[in-house]
C-alpha positions as semicolon CSV with decimal commas, in nm:
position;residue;x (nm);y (nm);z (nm)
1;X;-0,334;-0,460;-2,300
2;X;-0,659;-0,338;-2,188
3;X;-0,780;-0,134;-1,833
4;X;-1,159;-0,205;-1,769
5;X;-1,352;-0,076;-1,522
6;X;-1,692;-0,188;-1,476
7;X;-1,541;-0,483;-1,607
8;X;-1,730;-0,764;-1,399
9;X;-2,108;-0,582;-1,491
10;X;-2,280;-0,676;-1,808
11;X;-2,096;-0,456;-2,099
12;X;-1,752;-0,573;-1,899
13;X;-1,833;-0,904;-1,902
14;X;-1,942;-0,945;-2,272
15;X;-1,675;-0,762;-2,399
16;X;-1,420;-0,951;-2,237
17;X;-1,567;-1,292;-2,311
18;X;-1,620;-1,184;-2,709
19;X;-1,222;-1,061;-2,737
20;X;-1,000;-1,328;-2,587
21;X;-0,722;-1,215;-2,764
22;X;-0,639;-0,896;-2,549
23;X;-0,525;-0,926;-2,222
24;X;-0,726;-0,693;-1,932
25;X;-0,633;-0,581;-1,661
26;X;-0,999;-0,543;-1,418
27;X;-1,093;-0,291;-1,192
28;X;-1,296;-0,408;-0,902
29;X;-1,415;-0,418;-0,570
30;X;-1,463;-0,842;-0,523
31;X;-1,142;-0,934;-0,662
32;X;-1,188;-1,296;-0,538
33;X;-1,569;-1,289;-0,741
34;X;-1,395;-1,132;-1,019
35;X;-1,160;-1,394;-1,047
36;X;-1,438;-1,685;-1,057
37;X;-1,644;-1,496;-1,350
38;X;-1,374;-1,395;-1,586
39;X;-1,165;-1,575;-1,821
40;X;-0,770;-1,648;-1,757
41;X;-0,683;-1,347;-2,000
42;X;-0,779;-1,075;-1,722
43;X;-0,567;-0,984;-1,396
44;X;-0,777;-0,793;-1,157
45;X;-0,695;-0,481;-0,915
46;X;-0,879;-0,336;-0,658
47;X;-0,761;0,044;-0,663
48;X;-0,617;0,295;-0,956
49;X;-0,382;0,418;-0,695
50;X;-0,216;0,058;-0,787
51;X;-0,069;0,272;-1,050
52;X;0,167;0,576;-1,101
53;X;0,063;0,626;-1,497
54;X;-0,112;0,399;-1,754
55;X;0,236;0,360;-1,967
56;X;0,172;-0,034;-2,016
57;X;-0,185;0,013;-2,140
58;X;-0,264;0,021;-2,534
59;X;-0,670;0,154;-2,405
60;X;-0,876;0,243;-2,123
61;X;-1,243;0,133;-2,118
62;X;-1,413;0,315;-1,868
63;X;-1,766;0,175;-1,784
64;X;-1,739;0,205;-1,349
65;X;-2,061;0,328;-1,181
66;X;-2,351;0,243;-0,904
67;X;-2,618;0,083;-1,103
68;X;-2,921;0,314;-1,224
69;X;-3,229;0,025;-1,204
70;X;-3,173;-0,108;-0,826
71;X;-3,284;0,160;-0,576
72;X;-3,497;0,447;-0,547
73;X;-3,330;0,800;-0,676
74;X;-3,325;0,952;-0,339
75;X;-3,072;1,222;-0,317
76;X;-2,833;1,007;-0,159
77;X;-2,893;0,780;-0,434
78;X;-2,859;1,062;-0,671
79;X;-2,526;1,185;-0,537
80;X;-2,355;0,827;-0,520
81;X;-2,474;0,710;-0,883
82;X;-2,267;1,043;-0,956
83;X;-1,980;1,053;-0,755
84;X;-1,930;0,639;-0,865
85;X;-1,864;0,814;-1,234
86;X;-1,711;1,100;-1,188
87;X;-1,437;1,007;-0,942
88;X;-1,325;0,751;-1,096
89;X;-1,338;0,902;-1,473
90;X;-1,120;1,216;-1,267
91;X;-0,872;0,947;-1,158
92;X;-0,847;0,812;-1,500
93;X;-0,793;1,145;-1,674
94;X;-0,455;1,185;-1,392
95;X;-0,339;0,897;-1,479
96;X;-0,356;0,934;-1,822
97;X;-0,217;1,291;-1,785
98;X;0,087;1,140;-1,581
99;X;0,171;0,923;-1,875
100;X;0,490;0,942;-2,094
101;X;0,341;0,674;-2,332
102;X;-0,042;0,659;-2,232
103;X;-0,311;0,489;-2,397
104;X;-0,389;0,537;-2,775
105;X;-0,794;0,548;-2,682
106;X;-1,022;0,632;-2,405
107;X;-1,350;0,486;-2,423
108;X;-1,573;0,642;-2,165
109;X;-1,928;0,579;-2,073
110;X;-2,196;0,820;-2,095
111;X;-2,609;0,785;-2,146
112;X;-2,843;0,902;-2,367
113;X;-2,970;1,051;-2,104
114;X;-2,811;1,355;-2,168
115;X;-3,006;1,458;-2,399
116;X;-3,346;1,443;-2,184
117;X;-3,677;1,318;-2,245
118;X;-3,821;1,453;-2,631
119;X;-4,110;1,218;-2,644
120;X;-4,130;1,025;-3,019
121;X;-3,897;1,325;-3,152
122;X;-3,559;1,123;-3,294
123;X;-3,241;1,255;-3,100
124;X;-2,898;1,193;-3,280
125;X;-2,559;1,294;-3,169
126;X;-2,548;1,629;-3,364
127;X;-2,769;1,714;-3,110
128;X;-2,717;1,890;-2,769
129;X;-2,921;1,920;-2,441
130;X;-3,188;2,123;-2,438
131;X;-3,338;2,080;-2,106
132;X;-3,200;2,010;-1,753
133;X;-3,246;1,777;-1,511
134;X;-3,055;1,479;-1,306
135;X;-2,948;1,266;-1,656
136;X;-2,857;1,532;-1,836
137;X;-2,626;1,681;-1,551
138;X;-2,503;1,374;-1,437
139;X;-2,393;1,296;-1,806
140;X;-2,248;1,656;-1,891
141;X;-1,992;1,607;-1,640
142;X;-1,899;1,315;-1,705
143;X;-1,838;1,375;-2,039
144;X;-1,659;1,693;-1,931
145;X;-1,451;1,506;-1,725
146;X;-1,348;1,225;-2,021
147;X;-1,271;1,512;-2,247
148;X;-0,966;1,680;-2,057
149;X;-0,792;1,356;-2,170
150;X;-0,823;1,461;-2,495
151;X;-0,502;1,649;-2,517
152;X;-0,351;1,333;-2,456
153;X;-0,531;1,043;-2,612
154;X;-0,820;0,995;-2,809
155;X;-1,166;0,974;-2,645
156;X;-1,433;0,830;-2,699
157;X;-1,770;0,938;-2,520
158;X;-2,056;0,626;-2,561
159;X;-2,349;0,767;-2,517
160;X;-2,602;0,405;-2,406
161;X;-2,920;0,338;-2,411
162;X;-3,118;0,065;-2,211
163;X;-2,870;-0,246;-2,298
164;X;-3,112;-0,542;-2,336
165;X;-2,973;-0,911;-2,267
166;X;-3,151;-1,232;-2,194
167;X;-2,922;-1,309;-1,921
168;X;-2,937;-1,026;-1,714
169;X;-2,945;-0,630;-1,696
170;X;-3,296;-0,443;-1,725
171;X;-3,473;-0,655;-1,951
172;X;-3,424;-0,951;-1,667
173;X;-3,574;-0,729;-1,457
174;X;-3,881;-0,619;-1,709
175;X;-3,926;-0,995;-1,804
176;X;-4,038;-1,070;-1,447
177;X;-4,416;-0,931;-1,429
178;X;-4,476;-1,108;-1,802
179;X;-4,352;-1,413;-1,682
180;X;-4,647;-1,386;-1,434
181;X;-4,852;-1,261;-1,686
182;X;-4,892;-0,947;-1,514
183;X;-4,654;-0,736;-1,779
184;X;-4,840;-0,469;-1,959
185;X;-4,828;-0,080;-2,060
186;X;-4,784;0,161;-1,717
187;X;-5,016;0,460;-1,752
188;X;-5,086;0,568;-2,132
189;X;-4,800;0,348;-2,228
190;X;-4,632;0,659;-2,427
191;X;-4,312;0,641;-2,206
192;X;-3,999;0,607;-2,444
193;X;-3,733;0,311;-2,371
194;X;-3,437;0,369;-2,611
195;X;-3,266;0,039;-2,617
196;X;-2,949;-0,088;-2,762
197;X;-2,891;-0,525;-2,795
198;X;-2,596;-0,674;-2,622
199;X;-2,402;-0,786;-2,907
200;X;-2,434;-0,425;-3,091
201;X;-2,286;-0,258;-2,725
202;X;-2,002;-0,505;-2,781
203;X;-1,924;-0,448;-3,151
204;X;-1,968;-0,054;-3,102
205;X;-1,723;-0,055;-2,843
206;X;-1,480;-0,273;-3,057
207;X;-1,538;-0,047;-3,347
């Protein structure tokens, strides 16, 4: 038995679809919508405060937050794409906490964001932020914020890249202008896209 959030977005969706033998339980805010996308092994709620503790829950994947690609990073913008991850990572961690049996893993999202922009300089895990700005603090918190459940479960902190899928996400987005044959480089065409493929997100998560 598996707790999603974020379940009905792309990761959700394809991780769901590619393990039919667990059951999930959804998070989400268009239960009815939720209901026509996903398979019959997923039950959907629309609130955490549906629950008291996470007792009948073998793992928690946590993958909830405003999209990054749709609007303009105003500072309203700024402020909800934050608040959408930390609240609801916060509300995880209680419920965990309030557990007398909880869940044997906590997989929660984070970006590669964190560790800035280093230009063609390869970035691993071993290392840690070295300058600051809005990725990087959005993504230190909410890894802080996963990590007081560690006392209690295991966590696990996935740090993503761009995820790239035919059928939707950024590269749908990207594909547009080419398909017009207007795609090309933007400025010197030195920016960096770190990317990850669908199917490796999926398998990652399952390993």
């Amino acid at each position: 038995n598996i707790l999603i959030t974020g379940g009905t977005g792309l990761i959700g969706q394809q991780f769901i679809n590619k393990h039919p033998q667990h059951n999930f339980t959804v998070l989400t805010r268009s239960p009815d919508k939720a209901k026509a996308d996903l398979p019959s092994n997923v039950s959907v709620v629309e609130s955490l405060s549906t629950f008291q503790h996470l007792n009948d829950f073998d793992g928690v994947i946590n993958l909830a937050g405003e999209p990054i690609i749709d609007k303009r990073w105003t500072d309203h913008q700024k402020q909800v794409i934050c608040d959408s991850r930390w609240t609801i990572t916060e509300q995880l961690v209680e419920l965990i906490r309030a557990s007398e049996h909880p869940p044997s893993v906590f997989i929660s999202g984070s970006a590669i964001g964190i560790y800035g922009d280093h230009g063609e300089l390869v970035v691993t895990e071993r290392d840690v932020p070295s300058q600051v700005d809005f990725a990087t603090t959005l993504c230190q918190r909410w890894e802080s914020i996963a990590q007081q459940a560690e006392p209690y479960t295991r966590v696990v902190l996935i740090r993503t890249g761009i995820v790239l899928d035919h059928q939707g996400g950024a590269l749908a987005k990207m594909l547009t202008p080419f398909k017009f044959c207007l795609g090309g480089k933007i400025g010197n065409g030195r920016q960096y896209m770190s990317w990850i493929h669908i199917q490796d997100m999926v398998s990652a998560m399952a390993f």
